[in-house]
Each structure stands twice: as C-alpha cells, then as structure tokens.
Short mmCIF file of C-alpha atoms in Angstrom, two decimals:
data_model
loop_
_atom_site.label_atom_id
_atom_site.label_comp_id
_atom_site.label_asym_id
_atom_site.label_seq_id
_atom_site.Cartn_x
_atom_site.Cartn_y
_atom_site.Cartn_z
CA UNK A 1 -27.81 -38.14 11.11
CA UNK A 2 -30.68 -39.24 13.32
CA UNK A 3 -34.13 -38.47 11.97
CA UNK A 4 -37.14 -38.21 14.25
CA UNK A 5 -40.48 -39.81 13.46
CA UNK A 6 -41.97 -36.31 13.05
CA UNK A 7 -39.27 -35.39 10.52
CA UNK A 8 -39.90 -38.62 8.64
CA UNK A 9 -43.58 -37.73 8.37
CA UNK A 10 -43.03 -34.06 7.46
CA UNK A 11 -40.30 -34.68 4.89
CA UNK A 12 -41.83 -37.90 3.55
CA UNK A 13 -38.70 -39.87 4.44
CA UNK A 14 -39.21 -43.61 4.15
CA UNK A 15 -37.24 -46.77 3.54
CA UNK A 16 -37.53 -48.77 0.33
CA UNK A 17 -36.63 -52.30 -0.73
CA UNK A 18 -34.97 -52.58 -4.15
CA UNK A 19 -34.83 -55.90 -5.98
CA UNK A 20 -32.02 -56.97 -8.33
CA UNK A 21 -31.96 -59.75 -10.88
CA UNK A 22 -29.36 -62.46 -10.43
CA UNK A 23 -27.42 -61.32 -13.51
CA UNK A 24 -27.04 -57.83 -11.99
CA UNK A 25 -24.99 -59.20 -9.08
CA UNK A 26 -21.46 -58.97 -10.50
CA UNK A 27 -19.51 -59.98 -7.41
CA UNK A 28 -19.89 -60.88 -3.75
CA UNK A 29 -17.78 -62.05 -0.86
CA UNK A 30 -18.44 -63.75 2.46
CA UNK A 31 -16.24 -62.49 5.31
CA UNK A 32 -15.86 -63.46 8.94
CA UNK A 33 -18.67 -65.25 10.78
CA UNK A 34 -20.17 -66.16 7.40
CA UNK A 35 -21.47 -62.60 7.01
CA UNK A 36 -21.67 -60.78 3.72
CA UNK A 37 -18.70 -58.42 3.32
CA UNK A 38 -19.01 -57.30 -0.32
CA UNK A 39 -21.66 -57.02 -3.02
CA UNK A 40 -21.20 -55.32 -6.40
CA UNK A 41 -24.40 -54.51 -8.31
CA UNK A 42 -24.62 -53.61 -11.99
CA UNK A 43 -27.07 -50.77 -12.74
CA UNK A 44 -28.11 -48.59 -15.66
CA UNK A 45 -28.82 -44.95 -14.78
CA UNK A 46 -30.21 -42.07 -16.82
CA UNK A 47 -28.23 -38.85 -17.23
CA UNK A 48 -30.38 -35.96 -18.45
CA UNK A 49 -29.28 -32.81 -20.22
CA UNK A 50 -31.30 -30.12 -21.95
CA UNK A 51 -32.43 -32.13 -24.95
CA UNK A 52 -31.85 -35.81 -24.38
CA UNK A 53 -31.44 -38.62 -21.87
CA UNK A 54 -28.38 -40.86 -21.91
CA UNK A 55 -28.12 -44.27 -20.26
CA UNK A 56 -24.78 -45.05 -18.65
CA UNK A 57 -23.45 -48.10 -16.84
CA UNK A 58 -22.99 -47.87 -13.11
CA UNK A 59 -21.74 -50.18 -10.36
CA UNK A 60 -22.97 -49.95 -6.77
CA UNK A 61 -20.38 -51.34 -4.35
CA UNK A 62 -21.70 -52.39 -0.94
CA UNK A 63 -18.76 -53.10 1.36
CA UNK A 64 -17.89 -53.60 5.02
CA UNK A 65 -14.88 -51.52 6.07
CA UNK A 66 -13.60 -51.93 9.62
CA UNK A 67 -17.01 -53.20 10.72
CA UNK A 68 -18.92 -50.30 9.09
CA UNK A 69 -21.18 -50.53 6.03
CA UNK A 70 -20.21 -48.12 3.23
CA UNK A 71 -21.49 -47.56 -0.30
CA UNK A 72 -19.43 -46.56 -3.33
CA UNK A 73 -20.83 -45.58 -6.74
CA UNK A 74 -18.72 -46.19 -9.84
CA UNK A 75 -19.64 -45.03 -13.36
CA UNK A 76 -18.21 -45.62 -16.79
CA UNK A 77 -16.94 -42.48 -18.53
CA UNK A 78 -15.65 -43.34 -21.98
CA UNK A 79 -13.15 -46.13 -21.42
CA UNK A 80 -12.59 -45.26 -17.76
CA UNK A 81 -14.47 -46.30 -14.63
CA UNK A 82 -14.39 -43.56 -11.99
CA UNK A 83 -15.63 -43.21 -8.41
CA UNK A 84 -18.44 -40.63 -8.36
CA UNK A 85 -19.80 -41.00 -4.82
CA UNK A 86 -19.04 -42.62 -1.47
CA UNK A 87 -21.12 -42.46 1.69
CA UNK A 88 -21.81 -44.26 4.97
CA UNK A 89 -25.51 -45.05 5.44
CA UNK A 90 -27.07 -44.78 8.89
CA UNK A 91 -30.28 -46.06 10.43
CA UNK A 92 -33.09 -43.96 11.85
CA UNK A 93 -31.14 -43.29 15.06
CA UNK A 94 -28.06 -42.05 13.22
CA UNK A 95 -26.02 -45.19 13.95
CA UNK A 96 -23.94 -46.84 11.24
CA UNK A 97 -24.85 -50.28 9.98
CA UNK A 98 -22.91 -53.28 11.24
CA UNK A 99 -23.96 -55.43 8.28
CA UNK A 100 -24.76 -55.08 4.60
CA UNK A 101 -28.56 -54.83 4.26
CA UNK A 102 -28.64 -57.07 1.20
CA UNK A 103 -30.16 -60.55 1.07
CA UNK A 104 -29.98 -63.31 -1.51
CA UNK A 105 -33.05 -65.35 -2.42
CA UNK A 106 -32.41 -68.85 -3.73
CA UNK A 107 -34.30 -71.94 -4.77
CA UNK A 108 -32.73 -74.28 -2.21
CA UNK A 109 -31.56 -71.77 0.42
CA UNK A 110 -30.64 -68.10 0.73
CA UNK A 111 -26.87 -68.31 0.58
CA UNK A 112 -24.96 -66.73 -2.35
CA UNK A 113 -24.37 -70.08 -4.07
CA UNK A 114 -26.12 -70.35 -7.41
CA UNK A 115 -28.93 -72.91 -7.24
CA UNK A 116 -30.41 -74.80 -10.15
CA UNK A 117 -33.66 -73.19 -11.23
CA UNK A 118 -36.67 -75.33 -10.18
CA UNK A 119 -38.24 -74.68 -13.58
CA UNK A 120 -35.11 -75.45 -15.66
CA UNK A 121 -36.27 -78.95 -16.63
CA UNK A 122 -39.66 -77.55 -17.61
CA UNK A 123 -38.01 -74.82 -19.69
CA UNK A 124 -35.79 -77.35 -21.51
CA UNK A 125 -38.78 -79.59 -22.17
CA UNK A 126 -40.72 -76.60 -23.48
CA UNK A 127 -37.91 -75.82 -25.94
CA UNK A 128 -37.95 -79.43 -27.15
CA UNK A 129 -41.73 -79.24 -27.52
CA UNK A 130 -41.36 -76.08 -29.60
CA UNK A 131 -38.80 -77.74 -31.89
CA UNK A 132 -41.06 -80.75 -32.40
CA UNK A 133 -43.93 -78.39 -33.12
CA UNK A 134 -41.88 -76.66 -35.85
CA UNK A 135 -40.93 -80.04 -37.37
CA UNK A 136 -44.55 -81.19 -37.26
CA UNK A 137 -45.91 -78.04 -38.87
CA UNK A 138 -43.27 -78.19 -41.61
CA UNK A 139 -44.01 -81.87 -42.23
CA UNK A 140 -47.76 -81.19 -42.30
CA UNK A 141 -47.31 -78.47 -44.91
CA UNK A 142 -44.86 -80.53 -46.97
CA UNK A 143 -46.85 -83.79 -47.17
CA UNK A 144 -50.20 -81.99 -47.23
CA UNK A 145 -49.65 -80.71 -50.79
CA UNK A 146 -51.00 -83.23 -53.36
CA UNK A 147 -48.71 -84.03 -56.28
CA UNK A 148 -50.05 -84.78 -59.79
CA UNK A 149 -48.27 -87.68 -61.45
CA UNK A 150 -48.57 -88.54 -65.13
CA UNK A 151 -47.48 -91.84 -66.72
CA UNK A 152 -46.77 -92.40 -70.38
CA UNK A 153 -45.93 -88.75 -71.06
CA UNK A 154 -43.42 -87.82 -73.74
CA UNK A 155 -41.64 -84.57 -74.48
CA UNK A 156 -44.28 -83.44 -77.01
CA UNK A 157 -47.12 -83.95 -74.50
CA UNK A 158 -45.24 -82.19 -71.73
CA UNK A 159 -44.59 -79.16 -73.95
CA UNK A 160 -48.25 -79.01 -74.95
CA UNK A 161 -49.32 -79.10 -71.29
CA UNK A 162 -46.84 -76.41 -70.37
CA UNK A 163 -48.11 -74.16 -73.17
CA UNK A 164 -51.83 -74.72 -72.55
CA UNK A 165 -51.72 -75.42 -68.86
CA UNK A 166 -53.55 -78.17 -67.01
CA UNK A 167 -56.61 -77.64 -64.87
CA UNK A 168 -56.80 -79.16 -61.46
CA UNK A 169 -59.93 -79.66 -59.37
CA UNK A 170 -63.12 -81.70 -59.12
CA UNK A 171 -64.81 -79.92 -62.09
CA UNK A 172 -61.81 -80.03 -64.43
CA UNK A 173 -61.16 -82.73 -67.02
CA UNK A 174 -57.75 -84.33 -66.85
CA UNK A 175 -56.27 -85.46 -70.16
CA UNK A 176 -53.53 -88.07 -70.27
CA UNK A 177 -51.26 -89.01 -73.17
CA UNK A 178 -52.10 -92.02 -75.34
CA UNK A 179 -51.89 -95.12 -73.19
CA UNK A 180 -51.01 -93.09 -70.09
CA UNK A 181 -52.83 -92.04 -66.92
CA UNK A 182 -53.05 -89.10 -64.55
CA UNK A 183 -53.11 -89.85 -60.86
CA UNK A 184 -52.61 -87.93 -57.65
CA UNK A 185 -50.03 -88.80 -55.05
CA UNK A 186 -50.70 -88.09 -51.39
CA UNK A 187 -47.88 -88.76 -48.93
CA UNK A 188 -48.62 -90.45 -45.65
CA UNK A 189 -48.45 -88.00 -42.73
CA UNK A 190 -45.31 -88.05 -40.60
CA UNK A 191 -46.62 -88.50 -37.05
CA UNK A 192 -43.27 -89.03 -35.32
CA UNK A 193 -42.93 -85.34 -34.40
CA UNK A 194 -46.50 -85.18 -33.09
CA UNK A 195 -46.02 -88.31 -31.00
CA UNK A 196 -42.87 -86.79 -29.55
CA UNK A 197 -44.81 -83.60 -28.75
CA UNK A 198 -47.42 -85.61 -26.82
CA UNK A 199 -44.69 -87.48 -24.92
CA UNK A 200 -42.98 -84.22 -23.96
CA UNK A 201 -46.32 -82.74 -22.88
CA UNK A 202 -46.88 -85.67 -20.51
CA UNK A 203 -43.35 -85.23 -19.16
CA UNK A 204 -43.99 -81.52 -18.55
CA UNK A 205 -47.17 -82.35 -16.63
CA UNK A 206 -45.17 -84.75 -14.47
CA UNK A 207 -42.42 -82.16 -13.93
CA UNK A 208 -44.97 -79.55 -12.90
CA UNK A 209 -46.58 -81.98 -10.47
CA UNK A 210 -43.19 -82.65 -8.85
CA UNK A 211 -42.90 -78.95 -8.03
CA UNK A 212 -46.00 -79.35 -5.86
CA UNK A 213 -45.18 -82.76 -4.39
CA UNK A 214 -44.07 -82.80 -0.73
CA UNK A 215 -40.65 -84.24 0.14
CA UNK A 216 -39.36 -83.42 -3.35
CA UNK A 217 -36.23 -81.78 -1.94
CA UNK A 218 -34.27 -82.10 1.33
CA UNK A 219 -34.71 -79.56 4.09
CA UNK A 220 -32.02 -77.14 5.12
CA UNK A 221 -31.21 -76.59 8.78
CA UNK A 222 -33.04 -73.28 8.72
CA UNK A 223 -36.21 -74.87 7.38
CA UNK A 224 -36.00 -77.75 9.85
CA UNK A 225 -36.09 -75.20 12.66
CA UNK A 226 -38.97 -73.19 11.26
CA UNK A 227 -41.16 -75.76 9.55
CA UNK A 228 -43.53 -77.96 11.49
CA UNK A 229 -45.02 -79.88 8.57
CA UNK A 230 -43.70 -83.35 7.84
CA UNK A 231 -42.82 -82.58 4.24
CA UNK A 232 -42.62 -79.79 1.74
CA UNK A 233 -42.47 -79.28 -2.01
CA UNK A 234 -40.07 -77.35 -4.24
CA UNK A 235 -42.64 -74.57 -4.61
CA UNK A 236 -43.24 -74.29 -0.86
CA UNK A 237 -39.47 -74.27 -0.30
CA UNK A 238 -39.07 -71.33 -2.67
CA UNK A 239 -41.93 -69.51 -0.92
CA UNK A 240 -40.25 -70.05 2.46
CA UNK A 241 -36.93 -68.70 1.16
CA UNK A 242 -38.66 -65.57 -0.17
CA UNK A 243 -40.44 -65.15 3.16
CA UNK A 244 -37.17 -65.37 5.11
CA UNK A 245 -35.40 -62.87 2.83
CA UNK A 246 -38.21 -60.33 2.93
CA UNK A 247 -38.53 -60.66 6.71
CA UNK A 248 -34.85 -59.74 7.02
CA UNK A 249 -35.18 -56.89 4.50
CA UNK A 250 -38.30 -55.52 6.22
CA UNK A 251 -36.54 -55.71 9.58
CA UNK A 252 -33.80 -53.46 8.18
CA UNK A 253 -36.42 -51.15 6.67
CA UNK A 254 -38.14 -50.91 10.07
CA UNK A 255 -34.81 -50.12 11.73
CA UNK A 256 -34.32 -47.26 9.27
CA UNK A 257 -37.81 -45.98 10.15
CA UNK A 258 -37.15 -46.34 13.91
CA UNK A 259 -39.75 -49.08 14.27
CA UNK A 260 -38.88 -51.45 17.11
CA UNK A 261 -41.68 -54.01 16.74
CA UNK A 262 -40.92 -57.45 15.33
CA UNK A 263 -41.44 -57.73 11.59
CA UNK A 264 -42.59 -60.86 9.79
CA UNK A 265 -43.41 -61.64 6.18
CA UNK A 266 -44.81 -65.02 5.22
CA UNK A 267 -46.04 -66.43 1.93
CA UNK A 268 -48.63 -69.17 2.19
CA UNK A 269 -46.87 -72.52 1.67
CA UNK A 270 -50.02 -74.63 1.84
CA UNK A 271 -50.33 -75.51 -1.85
CA UNK A 272 -52.28 -78.74 -1.43
CA UNK A 273 -55.33 -77.03 -2.91
CA UNK A 274 -53.46 -76.66 -6.20
CA UNK A 275 -53.53 -80.44 -6.60
CA UNK A 276 -57.31 -80.62 -6.53
CA UNK A 277 -58.72 -84.16 -6.74
CA UNK A 278 -62.50 -84.35 -7.49
CA UNK A 279 -62.67 -88.02 -6.46
CA UNK A 280 -61.04 -87.24 -3.14
CA UNK A 281 -63.51 -84.42 -2.58
CA UNK A 282 -66.45 -86.71 -3.36
CA UNK A 283 -65.22 -89.36 -0.90
CA UNK A 284 -64.58 -86.73 1.74
CA UNK A 285 -68.09 -85.25 1.39
CA UNK A 286 -69.68 -88.70 1.55
CA UNK A 287 -67.77 -89.53 4.75
CA UNK A 288 -68.85 -86.20 6.25
CA UNK A 289 -72.48 -86.79 5.32
CA UNK A 290 -72.33 -90.23 6.97
CA UNK A 291 -71.02 -88.64 10.17
CA UNK A 292 -67.53 -90.14 9.95
CA UNK A 293 -65.85 -86.71 9.81
CA UNK A 294 -66.62 -83.88 12.28
CA UNK A 295 -67.73 -80.55 10.84
CA UNK A 296 -64.59 -78.80 12.05
CA UNK A 297 -62.31 -81.25 10.23
CA UNK A 298 -64.49 -81.09 7.13
CA UNK A 299 -64.26 -77.30 6.99
CA UNK A 300 -60.50 -77.53 7.55
CA UNK A 301 -60.17 -79.93 4.61
CA UNK A 302 -62.18 -77.60 2.38
CA UNK A 303 -59.98 -74.68 3.41
CA UNK A 304 -56.90 -76.73 2.51
CA UNK A 305 -58.36 -77.47 -0.93
CA UNK A 306 -59.07 -73.79 -1.46
CA UNK A 307 -62.86 -74.25 -1.59
CA UNK A 308 -63.48 -72.15 1.53
CA UNK A 309 -61.73 -68.92 2.51
CA UNK A 310 -58.87 -69.82 4.85
CA UNK A 311 -59.79 -67.06 7.32
CA UNK A 312 -63.51 -67.89 7.56
CA UNK A 313 -64.40 -69.39 11.01
CA UNK A 314 -66.49 -72.54 11.38
CA UNK A 315 -69.51 -70.83 12.96
CA UNK A 316 -69.72 -68.34 10.08
CA UNK A 317 -69.64 -71.21 7.56
CA UNK A 318 -72.46 -73.04 9.33
CA UNK A 319 -74.53 -69.86 9.66
CA UNK A 320 -74.19 -69.18 5.92
CA UNK A 321 -75.19 -72.76 5.06
CA UNK A 322 -78.22 -72.56 7.30
CA UNK A 323 -79.21 -69.18 5.87
CA UNK A 324 -78.77 -70.28 2.25
CA UNK A 325 -80.73 -73.49 2.79
CA UNK A 326 -83.57 -71.56 4.39
CA UNK A 327 -84.14 -74.36 6.89
CA UNK A 328 -82.48 -72.80 9.89
CA UNK A 329 -80.56 -76.05 10.28
CA UNK A 330 -77.70 -75.90 12.75
CA UNK A 331 -74.93 -78.38 12.05
CA UNK A 332 -73.31 -80.03 15.08
CA UNK A 333 -70.01 -81.87 15.09
CA UNK A 334 -70.46 -85.61 14.82
#
C-alpha cells in the first residue's frame, strides 16, 4: 500500500540497505534484457521461545514473476525445506517493483560473474611468508642449541658421567676421559628460509604497489563512459564499482521513501596521495619557490598528495599561511 511522507515520519518507516557476503548468494539468473530475474540468498535467523534461542537456516528467494518482483522465504524444518512466507514488495507509492532491487559488487565490474580477488596474490604470498617464517623459527631453535661432544670416551666414563652428571657453563669445570677432549658443537644457521622470507616481502610490496598503479587493469564500457581520467588502478576500479552499486541501491531506497531527487554515492578514487614520494615533493616545492609553478597548481598538487584538505579553497590556504607566518604576506600566482 502507498505510504505518505507523514506516515513514514510518524511510524518511523524507512528503507534499509542489507549487504550479503559472496558465499551467501546461492543462486542467481539473468533473464531478458540482461536484467536480474532470480537471486537466492542464504541466511541464518533466530527463533526464540521461552527459554532459549535457536538458529535455523533460511533462504530468501528474490524472483521476477510476470514482470513483478516477489519475495519467498524458505526455512529448513528437520529434513524438509518449507515455504513460510511470500509477498510482493511495493515502493512508497504502492506500485510493485519492475526489477529486483539487488546489486552485485565486483572487482572488475558489477555483473554476477565471479571476479578474481585483487588481493588474492597478496594473500597467497602472505601464506608462503608464514610458512617460511615457521621453517625459519624451527631452524633457529634447532641449530641454536649447542651440543656437547666428547672424544675418547668409553663405556665406563659414560656411566660415571651419567651417574654424577656433568656441569655445563662458563664457571663449571669440564672433565674429559684420559687422552680425550670435550668440545662444543654449534651448527651454522640455516638462512635459506629467512632469505626466502625477504624475497616474498619484496614481492608483496610490489604487489601492493600494483594495486595503486594506474592502467593496471582494462576499463569496462561503463567506466569508459563515466571516467574522465586517463588511467586508473585496481583500487580505484573497485571504489568505482562500489560507488555505482550503492548509487543504484540508494536510488531504490529513495524510491521506497518517495524521494524523487537524483541520488549519487561516490568514493574518492584519487589515491595518488597514497604513493607519497618525498623527493617529488621536494622538487615540487623548489619549483614553486622559484616561481615555475603557480600557487593554484601548487595547492592542487598538495591536495592530490593528501597534504592539504581537498575541500580547502586557495584563498583560505594563503590566508592561513600569512597568518601563521605573522608577516601579512599575500601570495600571488606566478
């Protein structure tokens, strides 16, 4: 039924956005016009009685039937799976939905295809690093224990030592059998595992840098339409996909709340400041001081590097510099 804005306010009716992990999406189907026609979500719900709470498995079926969006709830009861609820959602005006308000978020694009995780290589390298660390720690413990070695010992001497014991340490006196000697063996450290750890660490640094490097992945058609920058990184691509998905989800939420204004959600994709280069900053400041770079471009560069708030205007920056210096100096563009 249609719900007025006043009723929404009085009854505290509002739309929500629920997120699901990838492993909770049991099934999906793409129908005509490449539109989503089926999604099955795996959920765990709590059933309360007088004394305890029981968790049961539930499936939420989102389906298009004859052009109308319907929801079915299935629950496991013993060995059976039964239908416990079915309803047809409506928007704030009381109209049925002509699409399933569910959106995938992917690494490469937002279609239902399963993308390779951008951090998979890093995760695999981290596992290898952990294994090498275990081998290195075991080797360090094993070869780090000194071993006493006695030459010229016979059975009688060994029995006497076992009965009386032998003292070990800088203040103890070591006694050897006639014509024999007591020495200490120390194995050479095994550095192969540690060298492998250092190699993997360098590889992980390189892998992490590639996530921030522009042009690391090809653009999709959707990104080519919306992106004006010449290149983008894996991380910025993921941020754009999340932005697109949440914009669509918020648009549906606004429709439910009878909000007609355009909705937009955007995550900052300017990650150049994460790759901070002190030498580049020094050269940039020197060029600015020599008058080769205008103030406006200099402030823009500092914003990009994350050294100045991105929403702070140029005149406010210059006023703060003049105030802090106490000279009243006004900086003009070169």
